[in-house]
Short mmCIF file of C-alpha atoms and ligand atoms in Angstrom, two decimals:
data_model
loop_
_atom_site.label_atom_id
_atom_site.label_comp_id
_atom_site.label_asym_id
_atom_site.label_seq_id
_atom_site.Cartn_x
_atom_site.Cartn_y
_atom_site.Cartn_z
CA MET A 60 -148.36 -16.44 53.69
CA THR A 61 -151.47 -17.12 55.75
CA ILE A 62 -154.54 -14.97 55.27
CA ASP A 63 -157.67 -14.67 57.39
CA LEU A 64 -160.31 -12.07 56.52
CA HIS A 65 -163.05 -12.90 59.01
CA MET A 66 -162.70 -12.76 62.81
CA HIS A 67 -164.31 -11.23 65.90
CA SER A 68 -162.94 -9.48 69.01
CA THR A 69 -164.42 -8.52 72.40
CA CYS A 70 -165.87 -5.45 70.66
CA SER A 71 -168.52 -7.86 69.37
CA ASP A 72 -168.75 -11.54 70.33
CA GLY A 73 -165.15 -12.76 70.23
CA THR A 74 -163.14 -13.46 73.39
CA PHE A 75 -159.84 -11.73 72.52
CA THR A 76 -159.40 -7.95 72.69
CA PRO A 77 -158.54 -6.40 69.31
CA ALA A 78 -154.83 -6.16 70.18
CA GLY A 79 -154.90 -9.60 71.81
CA LEU A 80 -156.47 -11.05 68.69
CA VAL A 81 -153.67 -9.63 66.54
CA ARG A 82 -151.06 -11.19 68.86
CA GLU A 83 -152.98 -14.47 68.61
CA ALA A 84 -152.94 -14.07 64.82
CA LYS A 85 -149.17 -13.56 64.90
CA ALA A 86 -148.76 -16.70 67.00
CA ALA A 87 -150.96 -18.60 64.52
CA GLY A 88 -148.64 -17.50 61.70
CA LEU A 89 -151.00 -15.07 59.95
CA THR A 90 -149.34 -12.57 57.62
CA HIS A 91 -152.54 -10.80 56.43
CA MET A 92 -155.71 -10.15 58.40
CA ALA A 93 -158.90 -8.12 58.77
CA LEU A 94 -160.97 -7.64 61.93
CA THR A 95 -164.69 -8.03 61.16
CA ASP A 96 -166.71 -7.39 64.32
CA HIS A 97 -170.51 -7.50 64.11
CA ASP A 98 -172.06 -4.04 63.68
CA THR A 99 -169.11 -2.10 65.13
CA VAL A 100 -165.74 -0.66 64.02
CA GLU A 101 -164.68 0.13 67.59
CA GLY A 102 -161.80 -2.37 67.52
CA VAL A 103 -160.33 -1.43 64.14
CA ALA A 104 -157.88 1.31 65.20
CA GLY A 105 -156.43 -0.72 68.07
CA ALA A 106 -156.07 -3.84 65.94
CA ARG A 107 -154.40 -1.89 63.14
CA GLU A 108 -151.90 -0.38 65.59
CA GLU A 109 -151.00 -3.81 67.00
CA ALA A 110 -150.82 -5.31 63.48
CA ARG A 111 -148.29 -2.63 62.57
CA ARG A 112 -146.21 -3.57 65.62
CA GLN A 113 -146.42 -7.28 64.76
CA GLY A 114 -145.67 -6.76 61.06
CA ILE A 115 -149.03 -8.14 59.87
CA ALA A 116 -150.74 -6.58 56.85
CA PHE A 117 -154.12 -5.27 58.02
CA LEU A 118 -157.41 -4.13 56.49
CA SER A 119 -160.29 -2.48 58.34
CA GLY A 120 -163.41 -4.63 58.42
CA LEU A 121 -166.89 -5.13 59.84
CA GLU A 122 -169.83 -7.52 59.46
CA ILE A 123 -173.34 -6.08 59.20
CA SER A 124 -176.38 -8.30 59.95
CA ALA A 125 -178.85 -7.33 57.23
CA GLU A 126 -182.61 -7.70 57.04
CA TYR A 127 -183.36 -11.05 55.41
CA GLN A 128 -185.52 -14.19 55.51
CA PRO A 129 -185.39 -17.19 56.07
CA GLY A 130 -181.72 -17.57 57.10
CA THR A 131 -179.23 -14.85 57.97
CA MET A 132 -177.52 -12.41 55.64
CA HIS A 133 -174.25 -10.90 56.79
CA ILE A 134 -172.52 -8.25 54.69
CA LEU A 135 -168.79 -7.83 55.27
CA GLY A 136 -167.08 -4.50 54.65
CA TYR A 137 -163.32 -4.10 54.02
CA GLY A 138 -160.83 -1.30 53.59
CA PHE A 139 -163.22 1.52 54.52
CA ASP A 140 -162.42 4.63 56.55
CA GLU A 141 -163.51 3.67 60.07
CA THR A 142 -163.87 7.34 61.05
CA SER A 143 -166.53 7.94 58.35
CA ALA A 144 -169.30 9.96 60.05
CA PRO A 145 -172.28 8.46 58.12
CA LEU A 146 -170.99 4.95 58.87
CA LEU A 147 -170.52 5.62 62.58
CA GLU A 148 -173.88 7.35 62.82
CA ARG A 149 -175.77 4.44 61.27
CA LEU A 150 -173.90 1.89 63.37
CA THR A 151 -175.07 3.80 66.44
CA SER A 152 -178.68 3.13 65.37
CA VAL A 153 -177.87 -0.53 64.83
CA GLN A 154 -176.41 -0.73 68.34
CA ARG A 155 -179.52 0.95 69.75
CA TRP A 156 -181.71 -1.72 68.14
CA ARG A 157 -179.54 -4.33 69.84
CA ASP A 158 -179.83 -2.55 73.20
CA GLU A 159 -183.61 -2.52 72.77
CA ARG A 160 -183.67 -6.25 72.05
CA ASN A 161 -181.43 -7.58 74.81
CA PRO A 162 -183.74 -6.87 77.80
CA LYS A 163 -186.51 -8.67 75.90
CA ILE A 164 -184.33 -11.78 75.65
CA VAL A 165 -183.75 -11.57 79.42
CA GLU A 166 -187.51 -11.37 79.96
CA LYS A 167 -188.18 -14.38 77.76
CA LEU A 168 -185.50 -16.42 79.49
CA ASN A 169 -186.85 -15.43 82.92
CA ARG A 170 -190.33 -16.54 81.87
CA LEU A 171 -188.83 -19.85 80.78
CA GLY A 172 -187.53 -20.29 84.33
CA VAL A 173 -183.96 -19.18 83.69
CA VAL A 174 -182.63 -16.95 86.48
CA LEU A 175 -180.42 -14.39 84.72
CA THR A 176 -180.01 -10.59 84.59
CA LEU A 177 -178.73 -8.24 81.91
CA PRO A 178 -175.77 -7.04 84.04
CA GLU A 179 -174.64 -10.69 84.30
CA VAL A 180 -174.65 -10.93 80.51
CA GLU A 181 -172.89 -7.57 80.13
CA ALA A 182 -170.22 -8.80 82.53
CA VAL A 183 -169.15 -11.60 80.16
CA SER A 184 -169.23 -9.41 77.05
CA GLY A 185 -165.75 -7.99 77.59
CA GLY A 186 -166.97 -4.41 77.32
CA GLY A 187 -168.14 -4.48 73.71
CA LEU A 188 -171.64 -4.94 72.36
CA VAL A 189 -173.84 -7.61 73.95
CA GLY A 190 -174.95 -10.45 71.69
CA ARG A 191 -176.53 -13.86 71.91
CA PRO A 192 -173.17 -15.66 72.34
CA HIS A 193 -172.84 -13.81 75.68
CA PHE A 194 -176.27 -15.04 76.74
CA ALA A 195 -175.10 -18.53 75.72
CA LYS A 196 -172.00 -18.19 77.92
CA VAL A 197 -174.07 -17.23 80.99
CA LEU A 198 -176.55 -20.07 80.34
CA MET A 199 -173.59 -22.45 80.30
CA ASP A 200 -171.84 -20.96 83.33
CA LYS A 201 -175.06 -21.27 85.32
CA GLY A 202 -175.50 -24.90 84.32
CA TYR A 203 -178.69 -24.49 82.28
CA VAL A 204 -176.92 -25.99 79.26
CA LYS A 205 -173.74 -28.02 78.78
CA THR A 206 -172.45 -26.26 75.65
CA ARG A 207 -172.85 -22.93 73.91
CA GLN A 208 -174.42 -24.71 70.99
CA GLU A 209 -177.04 -26.24 73.30
CA ALA A 210 -177.90 -22.70 74.49
CA PHE A 211 -178.66 -21.76 70.88
CA ASP A 212 -180.45 -25.01 70.05
CA ARG A 213 -182.68 -24.89 73.16
CA TYR A 214 -183.20 -21.14 73.62
CA LEU A 215 -181.47 -18.55 71.45
CA ALA A 216 -181.48 -19.68 67.82
CA LYS A 217 -183.73 -17.92 65.33
CA GLY A 218 -187.27 -19.18 66.06
CA GLY A 219 -186.22 -20.53 69.48
CA PRO A 220 -188.25 -19.86 72.68
CA ALA A 221 -185.98 -17.00 73.81
CA TYR A 222 -185.36 -15.54 70.35
CA VAL A 223 -186.21 -11.88 69.85
CA ASP A 224 -185.74 -10.24 66.47
CA LYS A 225 -184.12 -6.83 66.17
CA ALA A 226 -184.40 -4.13 63.57
CA ARG A 227 -181.69 -4.39 60.93
CA LEU A 228 -180.33 -2.41 58.00
CA SER A 229 -181.53 -3.52 54.59
CA PRO A 230 -178.94 -5.33 52.44
CA GLU A 231 -178.94 -2.36 50.04
CA GLU A 232 -178.25 0.18 52.78
CA SER A 233 -175.56 -2.03 54.32
CA ILE A 234 -173.76 -2.19 50.98
CA ALA A 235 -174.20 1.53 50.27
CA LEU A 236 -172.91 2.48 53.72
CA ILE A 237 -169.73 0.41 53.32
CA ARG A 238 -169.09 1.77 49.84
CA ALA A 239 -169.76 5.38 50.82
CA ALA A 240 -167.06 4.99 53.50
CA GLY A 241 -164.62 3.90 50.76
CA GLY A 242 -164.93 0.17 51.46
CA VAL A 243 -165.60 -3.06 49.58
CA ALA A 244 -168.89 -4.89 50.28
CA VAL A 245 -168.81 -8.70 50.41
CA LEU A 246 -171.52 -11.29 51.08
CA ALA A 247 -170.44 -13.49 54.02
CA HIS A 248 -170.89 -17.28 54.35
CA PRO A 249 -173.55 -17.79 51.62
CA LEU A 250 -174.63 -21.14 53.15
CA GLN A 251 -176.22 -19.25 56.05
CA LEU A 252 -178.72 -17.65 53.67
CA GLN A 253 -180.40 -21.06 53.57
CA ALA A 254 -181.40 -20.38 49.97
CA ALA A 255 -183.94 -22.94 48.75
CA ASP A 256 -181.88 -23.97 45.73
CA GLU A 257 -179.17 -22.89 43.32
CA GLU A 258 -181.54 -20.68 41.36
CA ALA A 259 -182.70 -18.82 44.49
CA LEU A 260 -179.09 -18.29 45.54
CA GLN A 261 -178.19 -16.96 42.08
CA ALA A 262 -181.13 -14.53 42.24
CA ILE A 263 -180.11 -13.21 45.67
CA VAL A 264 -176.50 -12.71 44.64
CA GLN A 265 -177.52 -11.04 41.38
CA ALA A 266 -179.77 -8.59 43.22
CA LEU A 267 -177.01 -7.79 45.71
CA ALA A 268 -174.47 -7.29 42.91
CA LYS A 269 -176.87 -4.86 41.30
CA ALA A 270 -177.00 -3.00 44.63
CA GLY A 271 -173.20 -2.67 44.63
CA LEU A 272 -171.94 -5.90 46.18
CA GLN A 273 -168.35 -6.52 45.08
CA GLY A 274 -167.34 -9.83 46.60
CA LEU A 275 -168.37 -13.27 47.84
CA GLU A 276 -166.91 -15.16 50.81
CA CYS A 277 -166.19 -18.41 48.98
CA HIS A 278 -163.62 -19.79 51.44
CA TYR A 279 -165.15 -20.37 54.88
CA ARG A 280 -164.48 -22.61 57.87
CA ASN A 281 -167.25 -25.14 57.25
CA HIS A 282 -167.35 -25.18 53.45
CA ALA A 283 -166.94 -28.58 51.85
CA PRO A 284 -164.78 -28.54 48.69
CA GLU A 285 -167.93 -28.67 46.54
CA ASP A 286 -169.41 -25.65 48.36
CA THR A 287 -166.25 -23.65 47.65
CA ARG A 288 -166.30 -24.69 43.98
CA ARG A 289 -169.97 -23.75 43.69
CA PHE A 290 -169.42 -20.32 45.27
CA LEU A 291 -166.31 -19.64 43.18
CA ALA A 292 -168.40 -20.24 40.05
CA LEU A 293 -171.14 -17.99 41.43
CA ALA A 294 -168.61 -15.22 42.14
CA LYS A 295 -167.18 -15.54 38.65
CA SER A 296 -170.53 -15.43 36.88
CA ASN A 297 -171.48 -12.28 38.81
CA GLY A 298 -168.15 -10.51 38.44
CA LEU A 299 -167.45 -10.65 42.19
CA LEU A 300 -164.07 -10.88 43.87
CA VAL A 301 -163.39 -13.80 46.22
CA THR A 302 -162.66 -13.59 49.96
CA GLY A 303 -162.37 -16.03 52.83
CA GLY A 304 -161.89 -16.43 56.55
CA SER A 305 -162.33 -18.55 59.66
CA ASP A 306 -165.00 -16.53 61.51
CA PHE A 307 -162.85 -16.99 64.61
CA HIS A 308 -164.69 -16.04 67.84
CA GLY A 309 -162.08 -17.25 70.38
CA THR A 310 -163.55 -19.58 73.01
CA ASN A 311 -167.06 -18.45 72.06
CA ARG A 312 -166.68 -20.89 69.15
CA PRO A 313 -164.49 -23.75 70.22
CA GLY A 314 -162.80 -25.85 67.54
CA ILE A 315 -162.15 -22.97 65.17
CA ARG A 316 -158.61 -21.72 64.66
CA LEU A 317 -157.34 -18.54 63.04
CA GLY A 318 -156.29 -19.05 59.43
CA VAL A 319 -157.39 -22.67 59.15
CA GLY A 320 -160.90 -22.70 60.65
CA GLU A 321 -161.79 -26.30 61.44
CA GLY A 322 -158.48 -27.36 59.91
CA THR A 323 -158.99 -27.34 56.15
CA LEU A 324 -159.49 -23.65 55.39
CA GLN A 325 -156.90 -22.08 53.10
CA VAL A 326 -157.49 -18.57 51.83
CA PRO A 327 -155.53 -17.87 48.61
CA MET A 328 -153.20 -14.85 48.50
CA GLU A 329 -155.11 -13.54 45.47
CA CYS A 330 -158.06 -12.74 47.78
CA TRP A 331 -155.92 -10.20 49.58
CA SER A 332 -154.60 -8.49 46.46
CA ALA A 333 -158.07 -8.31 44.90
CA LEU A 334 -159.51 -6.71 48.04
CA GLU A 335 -156.67 -4.22 48.28
CA ARG A 336 -157.08 -3.29 44.63
CA ALA A 337 -160.84 -2.82 45.00
CA ALA A 338 -160.45 -0.81 48.22
CA SER A 339 -157.82 1.51 46.78
CA ALA A 340 -159.86 2.04 43.60
CA ARG A 341 -162.05 4.11 46.00
CA ASN A 342 -165.16 2.83 44.30
P1 AMP B 170 -176.69 -11.39 67.75
O1 AMP B 170 -175.93 -10.51 66.80
O2 AMP B 170 -176.63 -10.94 69.15
O3 AMP B 170 -178.06 -11.71 67.27
O4 AMP B 170 -175.88 -12.79 67.76
C1 AMP B 170 -175.52 -13.38 66.56
C2 AMP B 170 -174.34 -14.30 66.78
O5 AMP B 170 -174.78 -15.44 67.50
C3 AMP B 170 -173.78 -14.86 65.48
O6 AMP B 170 -172.80 -14.04 64.94
C4 AMP B 170 -173.17 -16.15 65.93
O7 AMP B 170 -171.93 -15.89 66.53
C5 AMP B 170 -174.14 -16.62 67.00
N1 AMP B 170 -175.23 -17.51 66.51
C6 AMP B 170 -176.39 -17.13 65.90
N2 AMP B 170 -177.17 -18.20 65.63
C7 AMP B 170 -176.49 -19.27 66.08
C8 AMP B 170 -176.78 -20.68 66.11
N3 AMP B 170 -177.93 -21.19 65.63
N4 AMP B 170 -175.85 -21.49 66.64
C9 AMP B 170 -174.69 -20.99 67.16
N5 AMP B 170 -174.37 -19.69 67.16
C10 AMP B 170 -175.25 -18.84 66.63
FE1 FE B 171 -170.75 -13.82 65.93
FE1 FE B 172 -171.52 -13.90 60.13
ZN1 ZN B 173 -168.55 -13.40 61.60
#
């Protein structure tokens, strides 16, 4: 049994199509998976269909970028109805905010002397939404940077010279939206919150739990064993279920493999059963 509950397709900033990603998952030996594209559920139906063909257990998923300072807060949703009208409607707004931001990033890059157009970035996006990893790819292809990471470090990272913020859903609305569609809301990769200390992290998680959060992503590609232990304790003390995944983005994030992340990730089977139970309890 190999489980991976966090991965991206060409519908957001991964490099495999939803069906291609499922075939890749099969080849990597996954038996249970969820597709968690940023701010879109476009790929879910296609991935589910291919998962059925490949004999892989599948859960719908998505990853919402919520409003938060100083780091980033991503809320994962699992097991929801991807045809839910309120969910789709709100995600359309989220995508509009992205579409309003992207030309501003182009402008900033142009002012910094980078020759690049939006259609060039759209061309590498694989037809899904356009995000900063696609800008990074073009910067690399044009020789402005050697690696994708350098594109973020020099230009695109939060606070960087070509960074432009976009409107986001609040954490509370993100959670409510997922739950109203019949899904389970989970806080992704808690390290990326950049919480000042343990107490601050506890306060954030408590507030989210009060708003309806049901799970914590304790197993993640770059977690050291002590991080995982810390987050497992945090989940337990807040009555949250435990999830985990690689955050696979295909070649947009080299060095990360499905199921095992950077090599040491191992998501316990219990994560799957707990999610399934919570999803079928229909909140
Ligand atoms: P966007 O949703 O367009 O703002 O892009 C966010 C995505 O960019 C994240 O999901 C990551 O895949 C990537 N990303 C954001 N910040 C960084 C960073 N500092 N270094 C590398 N990748 C990043
Ligand atoms: Fe991403
Ligand atoms: Fe994320
Ligand atoms: Zn992700």
